[in-house]
Tab-separated table of C-alpha atoms and ligand atoms in Angstrom:
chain	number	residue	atom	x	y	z
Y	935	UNK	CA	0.000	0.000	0.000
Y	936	UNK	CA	0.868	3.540	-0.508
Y	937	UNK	CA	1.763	5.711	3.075
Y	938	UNK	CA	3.583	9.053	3.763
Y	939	UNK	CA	6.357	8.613	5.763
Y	940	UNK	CA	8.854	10.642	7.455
Y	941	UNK	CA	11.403	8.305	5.949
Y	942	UNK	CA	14.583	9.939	7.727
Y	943	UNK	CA	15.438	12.912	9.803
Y	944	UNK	CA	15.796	16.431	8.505
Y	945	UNK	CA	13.899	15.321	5.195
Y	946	UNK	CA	10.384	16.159	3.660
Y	947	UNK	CA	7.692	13.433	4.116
Y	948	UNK	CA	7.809	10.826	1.442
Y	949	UNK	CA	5.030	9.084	-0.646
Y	950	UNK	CA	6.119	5.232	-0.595
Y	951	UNK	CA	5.084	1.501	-0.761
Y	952	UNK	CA	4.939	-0.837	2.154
Y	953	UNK	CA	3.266	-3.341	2.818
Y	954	UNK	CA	-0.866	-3.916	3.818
Y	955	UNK	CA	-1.077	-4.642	7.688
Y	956	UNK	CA	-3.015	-7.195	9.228
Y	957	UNK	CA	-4.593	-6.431	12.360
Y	958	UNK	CA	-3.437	-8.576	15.281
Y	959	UNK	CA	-5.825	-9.875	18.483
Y	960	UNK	CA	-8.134	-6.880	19.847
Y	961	UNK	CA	-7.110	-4.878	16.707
Y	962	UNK	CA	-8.977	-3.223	13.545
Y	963	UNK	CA	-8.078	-2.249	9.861
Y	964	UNK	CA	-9.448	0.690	8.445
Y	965	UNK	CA	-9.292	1.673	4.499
Y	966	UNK	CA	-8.378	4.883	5.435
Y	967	UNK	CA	-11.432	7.158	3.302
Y	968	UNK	CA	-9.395	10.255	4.485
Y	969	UNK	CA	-6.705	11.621	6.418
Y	970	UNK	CA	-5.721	14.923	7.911
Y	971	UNK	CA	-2.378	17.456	8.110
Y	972	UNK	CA	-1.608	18.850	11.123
Y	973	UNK	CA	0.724	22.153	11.975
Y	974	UNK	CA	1.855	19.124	14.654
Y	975	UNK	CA	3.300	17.345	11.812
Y	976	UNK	CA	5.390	19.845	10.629
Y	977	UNK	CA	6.543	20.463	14.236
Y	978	UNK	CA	7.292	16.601	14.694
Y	979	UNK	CA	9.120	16.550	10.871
Y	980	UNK	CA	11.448	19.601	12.060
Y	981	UNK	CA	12.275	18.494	15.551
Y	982	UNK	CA	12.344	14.995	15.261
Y	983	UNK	CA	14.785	14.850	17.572
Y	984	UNK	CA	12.607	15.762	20.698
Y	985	UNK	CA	11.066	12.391	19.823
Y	986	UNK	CA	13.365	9.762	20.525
Y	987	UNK	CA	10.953	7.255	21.206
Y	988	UNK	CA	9.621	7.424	17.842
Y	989	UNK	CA	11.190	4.651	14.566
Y	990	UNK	CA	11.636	6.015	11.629
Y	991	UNK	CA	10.778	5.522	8.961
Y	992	UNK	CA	7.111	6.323	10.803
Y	993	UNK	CA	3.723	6.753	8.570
Y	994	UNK	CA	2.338	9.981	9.408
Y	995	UNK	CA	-1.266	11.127	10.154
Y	996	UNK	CA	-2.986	11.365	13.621
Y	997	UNK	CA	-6.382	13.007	12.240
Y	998	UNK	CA	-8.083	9.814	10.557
Y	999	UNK	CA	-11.413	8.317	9.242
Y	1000	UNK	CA	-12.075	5.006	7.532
Y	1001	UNK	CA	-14.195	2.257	7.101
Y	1002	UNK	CA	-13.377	-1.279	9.267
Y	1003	UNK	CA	-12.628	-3.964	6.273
Y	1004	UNK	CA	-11.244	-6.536	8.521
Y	1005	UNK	CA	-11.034	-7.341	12.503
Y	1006	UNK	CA	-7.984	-9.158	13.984
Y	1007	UNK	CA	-9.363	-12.054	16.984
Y	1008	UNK	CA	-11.468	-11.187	19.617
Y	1009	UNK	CA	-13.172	-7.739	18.556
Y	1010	UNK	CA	-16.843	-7.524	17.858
Y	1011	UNK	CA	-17.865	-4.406	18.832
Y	1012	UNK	CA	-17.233	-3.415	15.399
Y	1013	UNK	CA	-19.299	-3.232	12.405
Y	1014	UNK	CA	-17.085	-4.628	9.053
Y	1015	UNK	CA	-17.953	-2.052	6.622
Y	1016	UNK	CA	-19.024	0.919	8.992
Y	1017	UNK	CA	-17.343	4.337	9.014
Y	1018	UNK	CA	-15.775	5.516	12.108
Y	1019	UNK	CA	-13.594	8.201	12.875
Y	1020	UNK	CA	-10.218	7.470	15.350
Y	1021	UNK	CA	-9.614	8.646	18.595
Y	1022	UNK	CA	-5.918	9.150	18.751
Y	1023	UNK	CA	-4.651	9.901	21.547
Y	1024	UNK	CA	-4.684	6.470	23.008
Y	1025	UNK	CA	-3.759	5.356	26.592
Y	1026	UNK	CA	-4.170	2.046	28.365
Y	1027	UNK	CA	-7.899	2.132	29.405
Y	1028	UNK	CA	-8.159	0.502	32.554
Y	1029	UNK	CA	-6.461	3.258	34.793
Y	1030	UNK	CA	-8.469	5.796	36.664
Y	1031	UNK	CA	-8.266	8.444	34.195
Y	1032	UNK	CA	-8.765	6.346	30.661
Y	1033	UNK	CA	-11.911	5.042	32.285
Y	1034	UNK	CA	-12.939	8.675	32.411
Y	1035	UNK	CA	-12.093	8.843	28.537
Y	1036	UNK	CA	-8.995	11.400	29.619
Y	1037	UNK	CA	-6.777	9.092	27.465
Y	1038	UNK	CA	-4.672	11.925	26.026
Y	1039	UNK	CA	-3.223	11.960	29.550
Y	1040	UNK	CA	-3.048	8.503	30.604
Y	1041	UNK	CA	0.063	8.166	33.037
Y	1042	UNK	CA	0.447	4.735	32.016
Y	1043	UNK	CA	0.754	4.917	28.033
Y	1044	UNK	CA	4.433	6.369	27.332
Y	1045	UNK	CA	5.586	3.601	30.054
Y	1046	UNK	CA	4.403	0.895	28.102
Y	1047	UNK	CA	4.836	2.253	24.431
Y	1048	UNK	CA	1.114	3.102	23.656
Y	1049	UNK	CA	1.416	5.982	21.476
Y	1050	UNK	CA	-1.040	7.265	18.589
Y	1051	UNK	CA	-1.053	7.092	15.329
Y	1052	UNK	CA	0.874	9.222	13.542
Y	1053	UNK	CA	2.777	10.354	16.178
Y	1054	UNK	CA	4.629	6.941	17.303
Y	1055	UNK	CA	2.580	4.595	16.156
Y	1056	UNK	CA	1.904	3.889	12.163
Y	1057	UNK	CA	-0.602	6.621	10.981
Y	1058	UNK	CA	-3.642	7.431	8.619
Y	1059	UNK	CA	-1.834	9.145	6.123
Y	1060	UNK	CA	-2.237	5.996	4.068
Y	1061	UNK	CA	-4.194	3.354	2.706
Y	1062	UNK	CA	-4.977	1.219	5.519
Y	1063	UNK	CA	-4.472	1.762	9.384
Y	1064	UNK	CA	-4.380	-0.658	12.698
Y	1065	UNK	CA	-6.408	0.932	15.487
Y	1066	UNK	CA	-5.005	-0.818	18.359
Y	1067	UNK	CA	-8.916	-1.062	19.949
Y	1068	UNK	CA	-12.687	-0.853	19.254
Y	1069	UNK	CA	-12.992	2.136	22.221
Y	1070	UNK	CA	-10.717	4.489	20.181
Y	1071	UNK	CA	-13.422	4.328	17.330
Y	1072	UNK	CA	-16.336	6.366	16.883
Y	1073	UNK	CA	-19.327	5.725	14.576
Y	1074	UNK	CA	-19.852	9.144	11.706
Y	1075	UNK	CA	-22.466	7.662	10.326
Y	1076	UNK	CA	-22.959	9.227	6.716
Y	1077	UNK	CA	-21.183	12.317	7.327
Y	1078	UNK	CA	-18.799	12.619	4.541
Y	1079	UNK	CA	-14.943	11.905	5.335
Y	1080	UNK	CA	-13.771	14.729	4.210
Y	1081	UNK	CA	-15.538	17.074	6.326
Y	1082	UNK	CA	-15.350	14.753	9.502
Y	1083	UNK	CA	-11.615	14.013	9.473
Y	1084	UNK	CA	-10.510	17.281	11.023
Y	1085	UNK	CA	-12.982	16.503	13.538
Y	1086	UNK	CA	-10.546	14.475	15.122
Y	1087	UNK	CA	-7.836	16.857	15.989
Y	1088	UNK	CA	-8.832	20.341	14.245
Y	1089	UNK	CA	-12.114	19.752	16.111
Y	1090	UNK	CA	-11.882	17.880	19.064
Y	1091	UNK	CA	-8.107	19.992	20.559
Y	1092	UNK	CA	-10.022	23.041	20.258
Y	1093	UNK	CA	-13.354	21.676	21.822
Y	1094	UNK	CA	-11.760	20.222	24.552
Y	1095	UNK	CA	-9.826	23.229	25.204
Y	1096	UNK	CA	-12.861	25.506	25.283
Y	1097	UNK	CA	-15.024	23.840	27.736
Y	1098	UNK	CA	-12.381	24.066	30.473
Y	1099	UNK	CA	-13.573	28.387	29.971
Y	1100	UNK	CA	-17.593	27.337	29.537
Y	1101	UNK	CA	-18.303	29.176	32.951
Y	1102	UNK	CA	-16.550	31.798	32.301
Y	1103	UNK	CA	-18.205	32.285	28.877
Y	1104	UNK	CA	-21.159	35.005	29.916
Y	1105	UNK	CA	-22.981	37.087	28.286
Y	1106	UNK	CA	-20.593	40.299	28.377
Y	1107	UNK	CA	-17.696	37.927	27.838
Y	1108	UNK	CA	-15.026	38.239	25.535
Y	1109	UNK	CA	-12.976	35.163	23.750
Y	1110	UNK	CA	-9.913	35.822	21.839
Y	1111	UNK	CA	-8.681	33.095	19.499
Y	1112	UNK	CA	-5.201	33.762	18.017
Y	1113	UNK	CA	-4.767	31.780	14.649
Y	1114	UNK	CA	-7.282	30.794	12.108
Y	1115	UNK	CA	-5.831	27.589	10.711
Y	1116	UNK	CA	-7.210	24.330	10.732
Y	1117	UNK	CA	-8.084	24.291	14.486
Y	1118	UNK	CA	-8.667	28.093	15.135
Y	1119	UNK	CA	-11.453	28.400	12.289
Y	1120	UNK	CA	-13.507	25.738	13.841
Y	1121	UNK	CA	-12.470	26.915	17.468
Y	1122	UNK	CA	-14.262	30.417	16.434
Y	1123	UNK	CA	-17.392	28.479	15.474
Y	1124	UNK	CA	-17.086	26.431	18.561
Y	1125	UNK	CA	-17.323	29.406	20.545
Y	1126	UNK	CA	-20.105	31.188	19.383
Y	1127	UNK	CA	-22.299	28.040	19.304
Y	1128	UNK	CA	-21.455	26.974	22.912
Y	1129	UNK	CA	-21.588	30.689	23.986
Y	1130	UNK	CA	-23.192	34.121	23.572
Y	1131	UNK	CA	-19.153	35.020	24.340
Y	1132	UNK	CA	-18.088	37.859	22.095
Y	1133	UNK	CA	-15.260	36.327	19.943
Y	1134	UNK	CA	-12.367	38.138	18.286
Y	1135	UNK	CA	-9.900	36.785	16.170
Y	1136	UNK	CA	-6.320	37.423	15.581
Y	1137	UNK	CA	-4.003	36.283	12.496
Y	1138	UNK	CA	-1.156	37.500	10.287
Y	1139	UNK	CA	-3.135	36.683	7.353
Y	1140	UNK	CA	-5.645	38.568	5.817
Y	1141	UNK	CA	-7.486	35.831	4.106
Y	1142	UNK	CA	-7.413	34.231	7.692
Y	1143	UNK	CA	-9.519	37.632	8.887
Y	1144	UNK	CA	-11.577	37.256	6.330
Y	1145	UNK	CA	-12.369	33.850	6.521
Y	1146	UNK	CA	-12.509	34.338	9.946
Y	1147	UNK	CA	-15.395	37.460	10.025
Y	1148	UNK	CA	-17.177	34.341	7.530
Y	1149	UNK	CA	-17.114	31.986	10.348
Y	1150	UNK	CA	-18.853	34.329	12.764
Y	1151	UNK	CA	-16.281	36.172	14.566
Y	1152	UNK	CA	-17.359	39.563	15.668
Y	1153	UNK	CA	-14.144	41.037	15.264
Y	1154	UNK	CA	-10.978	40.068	13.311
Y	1155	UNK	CA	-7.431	41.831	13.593
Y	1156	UNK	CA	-4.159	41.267	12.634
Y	1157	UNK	CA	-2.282	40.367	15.524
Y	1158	UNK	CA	1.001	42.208	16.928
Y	1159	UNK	CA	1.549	43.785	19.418
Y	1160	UNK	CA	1.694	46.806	17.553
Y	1161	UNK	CA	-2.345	46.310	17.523
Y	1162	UNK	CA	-2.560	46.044	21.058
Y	1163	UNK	CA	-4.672	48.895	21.058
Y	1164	UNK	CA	-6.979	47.968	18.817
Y	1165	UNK	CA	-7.303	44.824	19.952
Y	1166	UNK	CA	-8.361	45.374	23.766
Y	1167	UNK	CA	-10.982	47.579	22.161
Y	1168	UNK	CA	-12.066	45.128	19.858
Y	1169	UNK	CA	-12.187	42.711	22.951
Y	1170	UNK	CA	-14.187	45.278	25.225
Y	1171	UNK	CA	-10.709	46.368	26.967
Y	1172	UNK	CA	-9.489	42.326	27.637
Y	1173	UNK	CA	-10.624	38.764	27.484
Y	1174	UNK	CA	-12.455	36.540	29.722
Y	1175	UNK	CA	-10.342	33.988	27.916
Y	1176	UNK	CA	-7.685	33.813	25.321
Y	1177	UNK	CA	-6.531	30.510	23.344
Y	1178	UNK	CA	-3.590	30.428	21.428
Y	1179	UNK	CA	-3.084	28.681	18.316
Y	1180	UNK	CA	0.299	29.064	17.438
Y	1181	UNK	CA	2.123	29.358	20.775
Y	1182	UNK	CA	5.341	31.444	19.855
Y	1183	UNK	CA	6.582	33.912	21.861
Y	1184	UNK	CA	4.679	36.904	20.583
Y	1185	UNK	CA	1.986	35.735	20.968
Y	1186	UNK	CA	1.921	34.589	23.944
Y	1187	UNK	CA	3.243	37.876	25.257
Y	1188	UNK	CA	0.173	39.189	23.500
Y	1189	UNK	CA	-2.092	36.824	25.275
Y	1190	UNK	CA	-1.011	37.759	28.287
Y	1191	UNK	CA	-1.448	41.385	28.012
Y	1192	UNK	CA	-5.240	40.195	27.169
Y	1193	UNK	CA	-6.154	38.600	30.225
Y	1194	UNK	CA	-8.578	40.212	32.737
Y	1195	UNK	CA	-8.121	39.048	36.393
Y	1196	UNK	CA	-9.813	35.295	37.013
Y	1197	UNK	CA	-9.121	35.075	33.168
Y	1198	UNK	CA	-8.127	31.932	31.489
Y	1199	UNK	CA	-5.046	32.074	28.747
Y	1200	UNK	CA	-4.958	28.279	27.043
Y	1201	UNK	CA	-2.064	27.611	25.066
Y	1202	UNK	CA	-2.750	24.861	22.413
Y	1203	UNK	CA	-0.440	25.991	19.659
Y	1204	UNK	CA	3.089	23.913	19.975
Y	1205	UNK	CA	5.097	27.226	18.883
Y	1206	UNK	CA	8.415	27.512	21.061
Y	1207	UNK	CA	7.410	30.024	23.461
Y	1208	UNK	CA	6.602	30.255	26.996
Y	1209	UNK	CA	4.669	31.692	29.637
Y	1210	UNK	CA	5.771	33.181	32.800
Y	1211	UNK	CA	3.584	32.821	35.417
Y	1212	UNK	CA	3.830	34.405	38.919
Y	1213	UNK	CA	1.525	36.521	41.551
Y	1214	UNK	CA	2.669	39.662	39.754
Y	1215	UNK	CA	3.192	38.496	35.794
Y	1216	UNK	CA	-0.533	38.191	35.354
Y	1217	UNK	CA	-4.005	39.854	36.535
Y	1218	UNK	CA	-4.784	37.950	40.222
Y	1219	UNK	CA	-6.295	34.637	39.366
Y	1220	UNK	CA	-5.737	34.348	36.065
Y	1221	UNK	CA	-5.045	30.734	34.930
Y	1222	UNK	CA	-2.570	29.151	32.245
Y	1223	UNK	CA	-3.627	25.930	30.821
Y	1224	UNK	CA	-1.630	24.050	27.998
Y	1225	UNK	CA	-4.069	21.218	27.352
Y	1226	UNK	CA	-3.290	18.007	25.101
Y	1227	UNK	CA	-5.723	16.850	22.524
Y	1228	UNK	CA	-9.170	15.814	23.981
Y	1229	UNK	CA	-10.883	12.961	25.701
Y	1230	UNK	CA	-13.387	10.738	23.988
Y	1231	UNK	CA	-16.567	12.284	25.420
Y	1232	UNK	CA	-15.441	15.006	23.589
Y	1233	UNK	CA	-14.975	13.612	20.324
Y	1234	UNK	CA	-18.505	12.033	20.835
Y	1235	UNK	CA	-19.879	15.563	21.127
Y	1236	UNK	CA	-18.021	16.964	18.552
Y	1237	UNK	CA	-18.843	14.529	16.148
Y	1238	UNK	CA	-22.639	15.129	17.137
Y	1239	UNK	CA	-22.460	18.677	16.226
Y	1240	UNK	CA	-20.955	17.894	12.769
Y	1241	UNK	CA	-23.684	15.188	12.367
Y	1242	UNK	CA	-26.640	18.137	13.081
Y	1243	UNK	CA	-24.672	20.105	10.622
Y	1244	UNK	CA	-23.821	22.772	12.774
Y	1245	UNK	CA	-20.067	23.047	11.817
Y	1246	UNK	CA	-18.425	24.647	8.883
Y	1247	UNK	CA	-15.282	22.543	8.226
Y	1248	UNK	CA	-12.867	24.191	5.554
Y	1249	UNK	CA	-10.846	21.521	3.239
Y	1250	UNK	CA	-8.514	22.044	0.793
Y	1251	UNK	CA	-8.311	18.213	-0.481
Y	1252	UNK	CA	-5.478	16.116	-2.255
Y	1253	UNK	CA	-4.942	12.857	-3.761
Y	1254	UNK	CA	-2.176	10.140	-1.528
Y	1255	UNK	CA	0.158	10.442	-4.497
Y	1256	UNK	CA	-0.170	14.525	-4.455
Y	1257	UNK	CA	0.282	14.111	-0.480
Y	1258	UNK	CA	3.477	16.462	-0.294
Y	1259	UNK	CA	1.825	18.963	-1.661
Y	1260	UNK	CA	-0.494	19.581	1.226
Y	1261	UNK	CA	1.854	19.461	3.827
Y	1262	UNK	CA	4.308	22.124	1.939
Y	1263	UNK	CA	0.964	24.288	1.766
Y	1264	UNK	CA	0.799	24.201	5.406
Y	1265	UNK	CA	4.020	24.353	6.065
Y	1266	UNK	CA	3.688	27.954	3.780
Y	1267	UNK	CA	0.562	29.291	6.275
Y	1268	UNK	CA	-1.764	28.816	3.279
Y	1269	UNK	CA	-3.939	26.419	3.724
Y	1270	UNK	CA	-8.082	27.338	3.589
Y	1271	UNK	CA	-9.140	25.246	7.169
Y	1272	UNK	CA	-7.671	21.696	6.775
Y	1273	UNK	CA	-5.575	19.931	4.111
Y	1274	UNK	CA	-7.039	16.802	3.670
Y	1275	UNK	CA	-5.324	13.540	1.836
Y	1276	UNK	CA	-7.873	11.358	0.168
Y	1277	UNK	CA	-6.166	7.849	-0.762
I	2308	NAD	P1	-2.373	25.909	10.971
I	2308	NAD	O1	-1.072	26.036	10.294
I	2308	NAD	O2	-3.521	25.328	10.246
I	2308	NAD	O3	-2.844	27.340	11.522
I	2308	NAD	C1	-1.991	28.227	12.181
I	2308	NAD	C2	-2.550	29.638	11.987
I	2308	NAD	O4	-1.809	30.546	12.807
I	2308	NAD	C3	-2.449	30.143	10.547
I	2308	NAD	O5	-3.687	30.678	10.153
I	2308	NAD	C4	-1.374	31.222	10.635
I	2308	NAD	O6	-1.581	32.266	9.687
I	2308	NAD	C5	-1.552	31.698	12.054
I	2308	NAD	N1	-0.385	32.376	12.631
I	2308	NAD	C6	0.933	32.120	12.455
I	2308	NAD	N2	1.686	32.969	13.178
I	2308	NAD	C7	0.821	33.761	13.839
I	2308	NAD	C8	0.973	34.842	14.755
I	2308	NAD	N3	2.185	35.272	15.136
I	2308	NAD	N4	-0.136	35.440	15.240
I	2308	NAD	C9	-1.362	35.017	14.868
I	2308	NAD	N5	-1.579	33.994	13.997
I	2308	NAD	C10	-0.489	33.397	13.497
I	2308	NAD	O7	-2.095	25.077	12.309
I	2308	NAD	P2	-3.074	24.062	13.101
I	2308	NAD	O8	-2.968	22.716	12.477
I	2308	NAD	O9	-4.390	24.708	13.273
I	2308	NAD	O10	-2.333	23.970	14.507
I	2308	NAD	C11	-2.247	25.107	15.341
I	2308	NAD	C12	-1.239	24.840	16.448
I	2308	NAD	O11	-1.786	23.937	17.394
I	2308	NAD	C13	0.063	24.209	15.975
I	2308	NAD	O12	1.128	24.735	16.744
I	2308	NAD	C14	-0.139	22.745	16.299
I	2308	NAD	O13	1.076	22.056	16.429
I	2308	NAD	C15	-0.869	22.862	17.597
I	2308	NAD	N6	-1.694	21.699	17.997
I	2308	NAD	C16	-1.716	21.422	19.329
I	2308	NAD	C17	-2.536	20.399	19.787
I	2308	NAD	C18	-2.615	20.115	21.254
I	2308	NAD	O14	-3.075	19.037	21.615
I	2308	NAD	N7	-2.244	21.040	22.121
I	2308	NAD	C19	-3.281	19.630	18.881
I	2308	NAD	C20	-3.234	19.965	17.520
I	2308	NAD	C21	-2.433	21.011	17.092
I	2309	ZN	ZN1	-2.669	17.565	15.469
């Protein structure tokens, strides 16, 4: 089968041919019906040597959605032939927090070498997958795989990040999501359908304003500190909450300079800078969360609103063979919402 590897360090993925798995006792294969990028990948390509428990060469992808075409001994809570979307951050499930469906930070899973797809294990950027177990698959129904595979990471990091703030999400309240890529532009839309927040949106992109004023966003600005101005005024003079998409140092220093007292500043974007956080750096009480991924409640719910049509999920698609292509368009900041690869 054809997969996109990271073949060796300090290269570009590669399109090449391996061979088909065959899923072992508890496990599934998927024909993988599509497959996300992730700014994650491009991190993990570039610094693949903060990952030294990962064997290259690795097949990439952690967003993924397929249909089950065969089921290794001992699983049958699987339909052969349905479509499900993975879970991926997977974790041993019998330990106080998996049972909760907090698997993205089970304490037992880098121990005993669980790791996701993608990012460890092999991934869905190719034609077939192994999903190591039934729970880390959840039914989509009809919804088409396009749209639902950035459910699984664009969606789902984003959702999971935001209902940590859902109290503090009033009417009067002000969000401020920095980046409109392929999580921020459905984080926006999150927002305004969990909230009556006010939401403004930051980027360096103009298109990205735009697209984000499309999605709902009742203010979009370019974001530097330069517009700092602008910006508390656009956000009623500071945020109830801030998320961060990108996670470099200016921005975070901008998202700090955001933050009300009691406020929460989420950093989700994997960008190399950092936070100080002291009794004096920050307005009294304000909190500084860097979450991980998203439990599997969550992708249940997310999946749900998809399902009742109520999110707007931007792909720009390619073929497995034209694979490259899509990660070199998000590597350039250009991709419209979510580069999808359909084998
Ligand atoms: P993306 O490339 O699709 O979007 C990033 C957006 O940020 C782009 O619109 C870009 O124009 C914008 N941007 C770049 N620099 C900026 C700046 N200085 N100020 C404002 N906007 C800026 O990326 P993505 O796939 O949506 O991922 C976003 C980030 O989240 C990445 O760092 C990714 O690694 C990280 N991530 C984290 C988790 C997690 O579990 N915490 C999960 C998925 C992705
Ligand atoms: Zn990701």
């Amino acid at each position: 089968m054809k997969a996109v590897q990271l073949v060796e360090a300090g290269q570009d993925p590669r399109v090449v041919e391996i061979p088909k798995p065959t899923p072992g006792p508890g496990e599934i294969l998927l024909k993988v019906t599509a497959a996300g990028w992730c700014h994650s990948d491009v991190f993990v390509v570039e610094n693949i040597a903060a990952f030294p428990h990962f064997t290259l060469p690795m097949t990439l992808g952690h967003e993924g959605v397929g249909i089950v075409e065969e089921v290794g001994p001992g699983v049958s809570d699987v339909e052969i032939g349905g479509a499900y979307a993975v879970y991926g951050p997977w974790g041993c499930g019998h330990c106080p927090v998996c049972v909760t469906g907090r698997e993205q930070y089970c304490p037992n899973a880098a121990a005993r070498g669980i790791m996701p797809p993608g990012l460890g294990s092999p991934g869905c950027l190719a034609e077939y997958v192994i999903v190591d177990n039934a729970r880390h698959l959840v039914p989509i129904g009809d919804l088409d795989p396009v749209k639902a595979v950035p459910l699984t990471d664009a969606g789902l990091t984003p959702y999971h990040a935001i209902k940590r703030s859902w109290p503090k999400l009033t009417p009067g309240a002000t969000a401020v999501v920095i980046g409109v890529g392929g999580l921020g532009h459905l984080a926006i839309q999150i927002l305004k359908m969990v909230s009556p927040a006010r939401v403004v949106a930051l980027d360096v992109s103009e298109e990205k304003l735009a697209l984000a004023r499309s999605l709902g966003a009742d203010a979009a600005l370019i974001s530097s500190m330069d517009n700092l101005d602008a910006i508390k005024e656009a956000a009623g003079g500071g945020a109830e909450v801030v998320i961060d998409f990108v996670g470099a140092q200016p921005t975070i220093d901008l998202a700090s300079k955001l933050l009300k007292p009691a406020s929460d500043l989420t950093i989700v974007g994997v960008g190399s800078g950092v936070a100080h956080v002291s009794l004096l750096t920050q307005p009294y009480g304000a909190s500084v969360l860097a979450p991980y991924w998203g439990t599997r409640e969550d992708l249940y719910e997310v999946v749900e609103l998809a399902k009742e049509g109520r999110l707007d999920v931007h792909t720009e698609v390619f073929s497995l063979d034209d694979a490259i292509s899509g990660y070199e368009k998000l590597h350039a900041g250009t991709v419209d919402g979510r580069a999808v690869v359909v084998p």
